[in-house]
Amino acid sequence: MKQLFIIRHGETDNNKAGIIQGRSLDASINDLGRMQAEAIREALEPFEIQKIIASGLRRTHETADPLATRRKLKIHKYSQLDEIDFGVLEGRSFTKIKDEVMEVHEKWKGGDVDFAPENGESPRHTFNRANDKVTEILENSSEESMVFFIHGRLTRILLSEWLGYGLRNMHKIEHQNGAINHLTWHNGLFKAVELNKTDHLLELV
């Protein structure tokens, strides 16, 4: 049985400002994000971590760095684990395009998980590319305990399918910057140990 920790990257200035980030904006984490990254490192101290995986985007690499440095491990980076591509919505303020964003979300909640924003990706396409890579890593790694540093919407997409909610219910997966999800994987099946763990973040401001 393999142990997986699925972790959302630390805060970026785009997150703070309510800018839709997606796959095309390769932002760095901010000061709070760096504090969150250090808190993640400390929260995982009791666990044996053997492998660290991240997306192709710098906000995940920077969040993983304190843990990788402490454990003297390489960060394995894969673009297949990048955030969903929100297409024309990326780089825009949520408050200014709320109606457009909610229209997309309502289509997904209604079950149209093949719908994609203009020039973007659908949840099903995103799940397939990311799940294929995660499965490949799990099946071909001898390590039993590994950490994946990924993204908010991608976390919702993966966990909703892995845990049996279905993509249309991905909005039910709670997450925030720096949150930790602990799962197990055995014989191709994922089980939740602890979801959206945030107590390590409580003292951060």
mmCIF file of N, CA and C in Angstrom, residues 65-138:
data_model
loop_
_atom_site.group_PDB
_atom_site.id
_atom_site.type_symbol
_atom_site.label_atom_id
_atom_site.label_comp_id
_atom_site.label_asym_id
_atom_site.label_seq_id
_atom_site.Cartn_x
_atom_site.Cartn_y
_atom_site.Cartn_z
ATOM 1 N N ASP A 65 10.027 23.065 -2.288
ATOM 2 C CA ASP A 65 11.462 23.221 -2.033
ATOM 3 C C ASP A 65 11.865 23.042 -0.562
ATOM 4 N N PRO A 66 11.155 23.633 0.416
ATOM 5 C CA PRO A 66 11.583 23.418 1.808
ATOM 6 C C PRO A 66 11.582 21.948 2.209
ATOM 7 N N LEU A 67 10.563 21.203 1.779
ATOM 8 C CA LEU A 67 10.503 19.777 2.094
ATOM 9 C C LEU A 67 11.617 19.019 1.389
ATOM 10 N N ALA A 68 11.839 19.336 0.119
ATOM 11 C CA ALA A 68 12.882 18.654 -0.645
ATOM 12 C C ALA A 68 14.257 18.913 -0.046
ATOM 13 N N THR A 69 14.488 20.144 0.389
ATOM 14 C CA THR A 69 15.769 20.495 0.999
ATOM 15 C C THR A 69 15.964 19.740 2.313
ATOM 16 N N ARG A 70 14.924 19.708 3.141
ATOM 17 C CA ARG A 70 15.004 19.016 4.430
ATOM 18 C C ARG A 70 15.270 17.518 4.235
ATOM 19 N N ARG A 71 14.599 16.914 3.270
ATOM 20 C CA ARG A 71 14.711 15.463 3.070
ATOM 21 C C ARG A 71 15.818 15.075 2.087
ATOM 22 N N LYS A 72 16.454 16.089 1.494
ATOM 23 C CA LYS A 72 17.515 15.843 0.503
ATOM 24 C C LYS A 72 16.989 14.979 -0.658
ATOM 25 N N LEU A 73 15.844 15.406 -1.177
ATOM 26 C CA LEU A 73 15.207 14.697 -2.278
ATOM 27 C C LEU A 73 15.063 15.600 -3.488
ATOM 28 N N LYS A 74 15.122 15.010 -4.653
ATOM 29 C CA LYS A 74 14.889 15.722 -5.911
ATOM 30 C C LYS A 74 13.394 15.984 -6.078
ATOM 31 N N ILE A 75 13.051 17.102 -6.724
ATOM 32 C CA ILE A 75 11.660 17.371 -7.091
ATOM 33 C C ILE A 75 11.453 16.902 -8.526
ATOM 34 N N HIS A 76 10.608 15.903 -8.717
ATOM 35 C CA HIS A 76 10.305 15.386 -10.051
ATOM 36 C C HIS A 76 9.149 16.209 -10.623
ATOM 37 N N LYS A 77 9.365 16.846 -11.768
ATOM 38 C CA LYS A 77 8.409 17.807 -12.317
ATOM 39 C C LYS A 77 7.764 17.269 -13.595
ATOM 40 N N TYR A 78 6.424 17.374 -13.647
ATOM 41 C CA TYR A 78 5.685 16.869 -14.796
ATOM 42 C C TYR A 78 4.607 17.868 -15.216
ATOM 43 N N SER A 79 4.647 18.275 -16.474
ATOM 44 C CA SER A 79 3.650 19.226 -16.971
ATOM 45 C C SER A 79 2.248 18.615 -17.019
ATOM 46 N N GLN A 80 2.168 17.292 -17.035
ATOM 47 C CA GLN A 80 0.845 16.647 -17.029
ATOM 48 C C GLN A 80 0.084 16.924 -15.735
ATOM 49 N N LEU A 81 0.793 17.387 -14.713
ATOM 50 C CA LEU A 81 0.163 17.689 -13.430
ATOM 51 C C LEU A 81 -0.102 19.183 -13.250
ATOM 52 N N ASP A 82 0.011 19.937 -14.355
ATOM 53 C CA ASP A 82 -0.306 21.364 -14.305
ATOM 54 C C ASP A 82 -1.790 21.574 -14.005
ATOM 55 N N GLU A 83 -2.107 22.785 -13.562
ATOM 56 C CA GLU A 83 -3.499 23.164 -13.314
ATOM 57 C C GLU A 83 -4.315 23.061 -14.599
ATOM 58 N N ILE A 84 -5.641 22.950 -14.454
ATOM 59 C CA ILE A 84 -6.528 23.008 -15.611
ATOM 60 C C ILE A 84 -6.286 24.308 -16.372
ATOM 61 N N ASP A 85 -6.425 24.271 -17.679
ATOM 62 C CA ASP A 85 -6.307 25.468 -18.509
ATOM 63 C C ASP A 85 -7.688 26.117 -18.583
ATOM 64 N N PHE A 86 -7.813 27.300 -17.989
ATOM 65 C CA PHE A 86 -9.077 28.021 -18.003
ATOM 66 C C PHE A 86 -9.242 28.884 -19.252
ATOM 67 N N GLY A 87 -8.315 28.782 -20.197
ATOM 68 C CA GLY A 87 -8.445 29.465 -21.476
ATOM 69 C C GLY A 87 -8.545 30.974 -21.335
ATOM 70 N N VAL A 88 -9.571 31.566 -21.970
ATOM 71 C CA VAL A 88 -9.704 33.029 -22.013
ATOM 72 C C VAL A 88 -10.009 33.631 -20.642
ATOM 73 N N LEU A 89 -10.333 32.806 -19.653
ATOM 74 C CA LEU A 89 -10.623 33.322 -18.321
ATOM 75 C C LEU A 89 -9.352 33.614 -17.524
ATOM 76 N N GLU A 90 -8.233 33.060 -17.935
ATOM 77 C CA GLU A 90 -7.002 33.200 -17.159
ATOM 78 C C GLU A 90 -6.464 34.628 -17.187
ATOM 79 N N GLY A 91 -5.932 35.022 -16.049
ATOM 80 C CA GLY A 91 -5.358 36.352 -15.923
ATOM 81 C C GLY A 91 -6.378 37.437 -15.663
ATOM 82 N N ARG A 92 -7.628 37.049 -15.482
ATOM 83 C CA ARG A 92 -8.701 38.026 -15.268
ATOM 84 C C ARG A 92 -9.236 37.914 -13.848
ATOM 85 N N SER A 93 -9.731 39.032 -13.332
ATOM 86 C CA SER A 93 -10.247 39.078 -11.968
ATOM 87 C C SER A 93 -11.599 38.383 -11.891
ATOM 88 N N PHE A 94 -11.742 37.489 -10.917
ATOM 89 C CA PHE A 94 -12.996 36.768 -10.740
ATOM 90 C C PHE A 94 -14.166 37.725 -10.570
ATOM 91 N N THR A 95 -13.968 38.787 -9.821
ATOM 92 C CA THR A 95 -15.068 39.712 -9.549
ATOM 93 C C THR A 95 -15.556 40.412 -10.817
ATOM 94 N N LYS A 96 -14.685 40.544 -11.815
ATOM 95 C CA LYS A 96 -15.063 41.240 -13.050
ATOM 96 C C LYS A 96 -15.721 40.316 -14.068
ATOM 97 N N ILE A 97 -15.507 39.017 -13.924
ATOM 98 C CA ILE A 97 -16.090 38.070 -14.879
ATOM 99 C C ILE A 97 -16.844 36.965 -14.138
ATOM 100 N N LYS A 98 -17.431 37.332 -13.014
ATOM 101 C CA LYS A 98 -18.104 36.351 -12.168
ATOM 102 C C LYS A 98 -19.172 35.581 -12.933
ATOM 103 N N ASP A 99 -19.948 36.276 -13.753
ATOM 104 C CA ASP A 99 -21.027 35.610 -14.487
ATOM 105 C C ASP A 99 -20.472 34.572 -15.450
ATOM 106 N N GLU A 100 -19.376 34.893 -16.137
ATOM 107 C CA GLU A 100 -18.758 33.947 -17.067
ATOM 108 C C GLU A 100 -18.231 32.719 -16.329
ATOM 109 N N VAL A 101 -17.589 32.963 -15.207
ATOM 110 C CA VAL A 101 -17.024 31.856 -14.426
ATOM 111 C C VAL A 101 -18.142 30.974 -13.881
ATOM 112 N N MET A 102 -19.199 31.584 -13.354
ATOM 113 C CA MET A 102 -20.294 30.802 -12.784
ATOM 114 C C MET A 102 -21.019 29.995 -13.857
ATOM 115 N N GLU A 103 -21.072 30.523 -15.071
ATOM 116 C CA GLU A 103 -21.679 29.764 -16.172
ATOM 117 C C GLU A 103 -20.897 28.477 -16.422
ATOM 118 N N VAL A 104 -19.569 28.577 -16.402
ATOM 119 C CA VAL A 104 -18.725 27.391 -16.570
ATOM 120 C C VAL A 104 -18.958 26.408 -15.430
ATOM 121 N N HIS A 105 -18.949 26.916 -14.198
ATOM 122 C CA HIS A 105 -19.133 26.044 -13.033
ATOM 123 C C HIS A 105 -20.495 25.361 -13.055
ATOM 124 N N GLU A 106 -21.532 26.077 -13.482
ATOM 125 C CA GLU A 106 -22.868 25.481 -13.519
ATOM 126 C C GLU A 106 -22.949 24.371 -14.558
ATOM 127 N N LYS A 107 -22.261 24.540 -15.670
ATOM 128 C CA LYS A 107 -22.224 23.472 -16.669
ATOM 129 C C LYS A 107 -21.560 22.232 -16.079
ATOM 130 N N TRP A 108 -20.465 22.425 -15.358
ATOM 131 C CA TRP A 108 -19.762 21.288 -14.750
ATOM 132 C C TRP A 108 -20.615 20.631 -13.672
ATOM 133 N N LYS A 109 -21.251 21.433 -12.819
ATOM 134 C CA LYS A 109 -22.111 20.886 -11.773
ATOM 135 C C LYS A 109 -23.314 20.156 -12.371
ATOM 136 N N GLY A 110 -23.740 20.601 -13.548
ATOM 137 C CA GLY A 110 -24.855 19.967 -14.223
ATOM 138 C C GLY A 110 -24.479 18.675 -14.933
ATOM 139 N N GLY A 111 -23.198 18.337 -14.917
ATOM 140 C CA GLY A 111 -22.752 17.083 -15.502
ATOM 141 C C GLY A 111 -22.049 17.203 -16.838
ATOM 142 N N ASP A 112 -21.952 18.428 -17.377
ATOM 143 C CA ASP A 112 -21.268 18.608 -18.669
ATOM 144 C C ASP A 112 -19.772 18.775 -18.419
ATOM 145 N N VAL A 113 -19.124 17.680 -18.014
ATOM 146 C CA VAL A 113 -17.707 17.743 -17.638
ATOM 147 C C VAL A 113 -16.790 17.657 -18.854
ATOM 148 N N ASP A 114 -17.375 17.631 -20.048
ATOM 149 C CA ASP A 114 -16.585 17.742 -21.274
ATOM 150 C C ASP A 114 -16.563 19.180 -21.782
ATOM 151 N N PHE A 115 -17.285 20.068 -21.101
ATOM 152 C CA PHE A 115 -17.299 21.473 -21.499
ATOM 153 C C PHE A 115 -15.995 22.143 -21.093
ATOM 154 N N ALA A 116 -15.444 22.955 -21.985
ATOM 155 C CA ALA A 116 -14.215 23.699 -21.705
ATOM 156 C C ALA A 116 -14.426 25.173 -22.017
ATOM 157 N N PRO A 117 -13.874 26.082 -21.202
ATOM 158 C CA PRO A 117 -13.886 27.494 -21.572
ATOM 159 C C PRO A 117 -13.157 27.676 -22.910
ATOM 160 N N GLU A 118 -13.449 28.752 -23.598
ATOM 161 C CA GLU A 118 -12.799 29.008 -24.885
ATOM 162 C C GLU A 118 -11.276 28.942 -24.745
ATOM 163 N N ASN A 119 -10.648 28.130 -25.599
ATOM 164 C CA ASN A 119 -9.199 27.918 -25.601
ATOM 165 C C ASN A 119 -8.680 27.219 -24.348
ATOM 166 N N GLY A 120 -9.594 26.609 -23.596
ATOM 167 C CA GLY A 120 -9.182 25.941 -22.360
ATOM 168 C C GLY A 120 -9.405 24.436 -22.407
ATOM 169 N N GLU A 121 -9.425 23.832 -21.211
ATOM 170 C CA GLU A 121 -9.572 22.385 -21.063
ATOM 171 C C GLU A 121 -10.849 22.049 -20.312
ATOM 172 N N SER A 122 -11.380 20.891 -20.575
ATOM 173 C CA SER A 122 -12.513 20.384 -19.801
ATOM 174 C C SER A 122 -12.005 19.626 -18.578
ATOM 175 N N PRO A 123 -12.859 19.448 -17.567
ATOM 176 C CA PRO A 123 -12.459 18.634 -16.422
ATOM 177 C C PRO A 123 -12.094 17.201 -16.811
ATOM 178 N N ARG A 124 -12.837 16.603 -17.751
ATOM 179 C CA ARG A 124 -12.524 15.226 -18.108
ATOM 180 C C ARG A 124 -11.148 15.124 -18.765
ATOM 181 N N HIS A 125 -10.847 16.057 -19.660
ATOM 182 C CA HIS A 125 -9.532 16.049 -20.309
ATOM 183 C C HIS A 125 -8.432 16.244 -19.273
ATOM 184 N N THR A 126 -8.655 17.165 -18.352
ATOM 185 C CA THR A 126 -7.662 17.435 -17.309
ATOM 186 C C THR A 126 -7.462 16.213 -16.431
ATOM 187 N N PHE A 127 -8.562 15.576 -16.043
ATOM 188 C CA PHE A 127 -8.443 14.361 -15.236
ATOM 189 C C PHE A 127 -7.641 13.297 -15.965
ATOM 190 N N ASN A 128 -7.939 13.077 -17.219
ATOM 191 C CA ASN A 128 -7.271 12.005 -17.958
ATOM 192 C C ASN A 128 -5.767 12.230 -18.042
ATOM 193 N N ARG A 129 -5.344 13.445 -18.350
ATOM 194 C CA ARG A 129 -3.898 13.684 -18.482
ATOM 195 C C ARG A 129 -3.179 13.577 -17.142
ATOM 196 N N ALA A 130 -3.821 14.089 -16.079
ATOM 197 C CA ALA A 130 -3.172 14.057 -14.762
ATOM 198 C C ALA A 130 -3.245 12.671 -14.143
ATOM 199 N N ASN A 131 -4.393 12.031 -14.240
ATOM 200 C CA ASN A 131 -4.547 10.697 -13.652
ATOM 201 C C ASN A 131 -3.624 9.690 -14.327
ATOM 202 N N ASP A 132 -3.473 9.807 -15.640
ATOM 203 C CA ASP A 132 -2.564 8.897 -16.343
ATOM 204 C C ASP A 132 -1.142 9.018 -15.806
ATOM 205 N N LYS A 133 -0.708 10.245 -15.545
ATOM 206 C CA LYS A 133 0.654 10.460 -15.039
ATOM 207 C C LYS A 133 0.781 9.965 -13.598
ATOM 208 N N VAL A 134 -0.192 10.266 -12.757
ATOM 209 C CA VAL A 134 -0.134 9.792 -11.371
ATOM 210 C C VAL A 134 -0.108 8.265 -11.339
ATOM 211 N N THR A 135 -0.961 7.641 -12.125
ATOM 212 C CA THR A 135 -1.007 6.176 -12.167
ATOM 213 C C THR A 135 0.325 5.604 -12.634
ATOM 214 N N GLU A 136 0.898 6.225 -13.654
ATOM 215 C CA GLU A 136 2.205 5.780 -14.154
ATOM 216 C C GLU A 136 3.260 5.871 -13.060
ATOM 217 N N ILE A 137 3.258 6.977 -12.326
ATOM 218 C CA ILE A 137 4.232 7.160 -11.248
ATOM 219 C C ILE A 137 4.037 6.100 -10.164
ATOM 220 N N LEU A 138 2.787 5.888 -9.757
ATOM 221 C CA LEU A 138 2.508 4.918 -8.690
ATOM 222 C C LEU A 138 2.881 3.497 -9.101
#
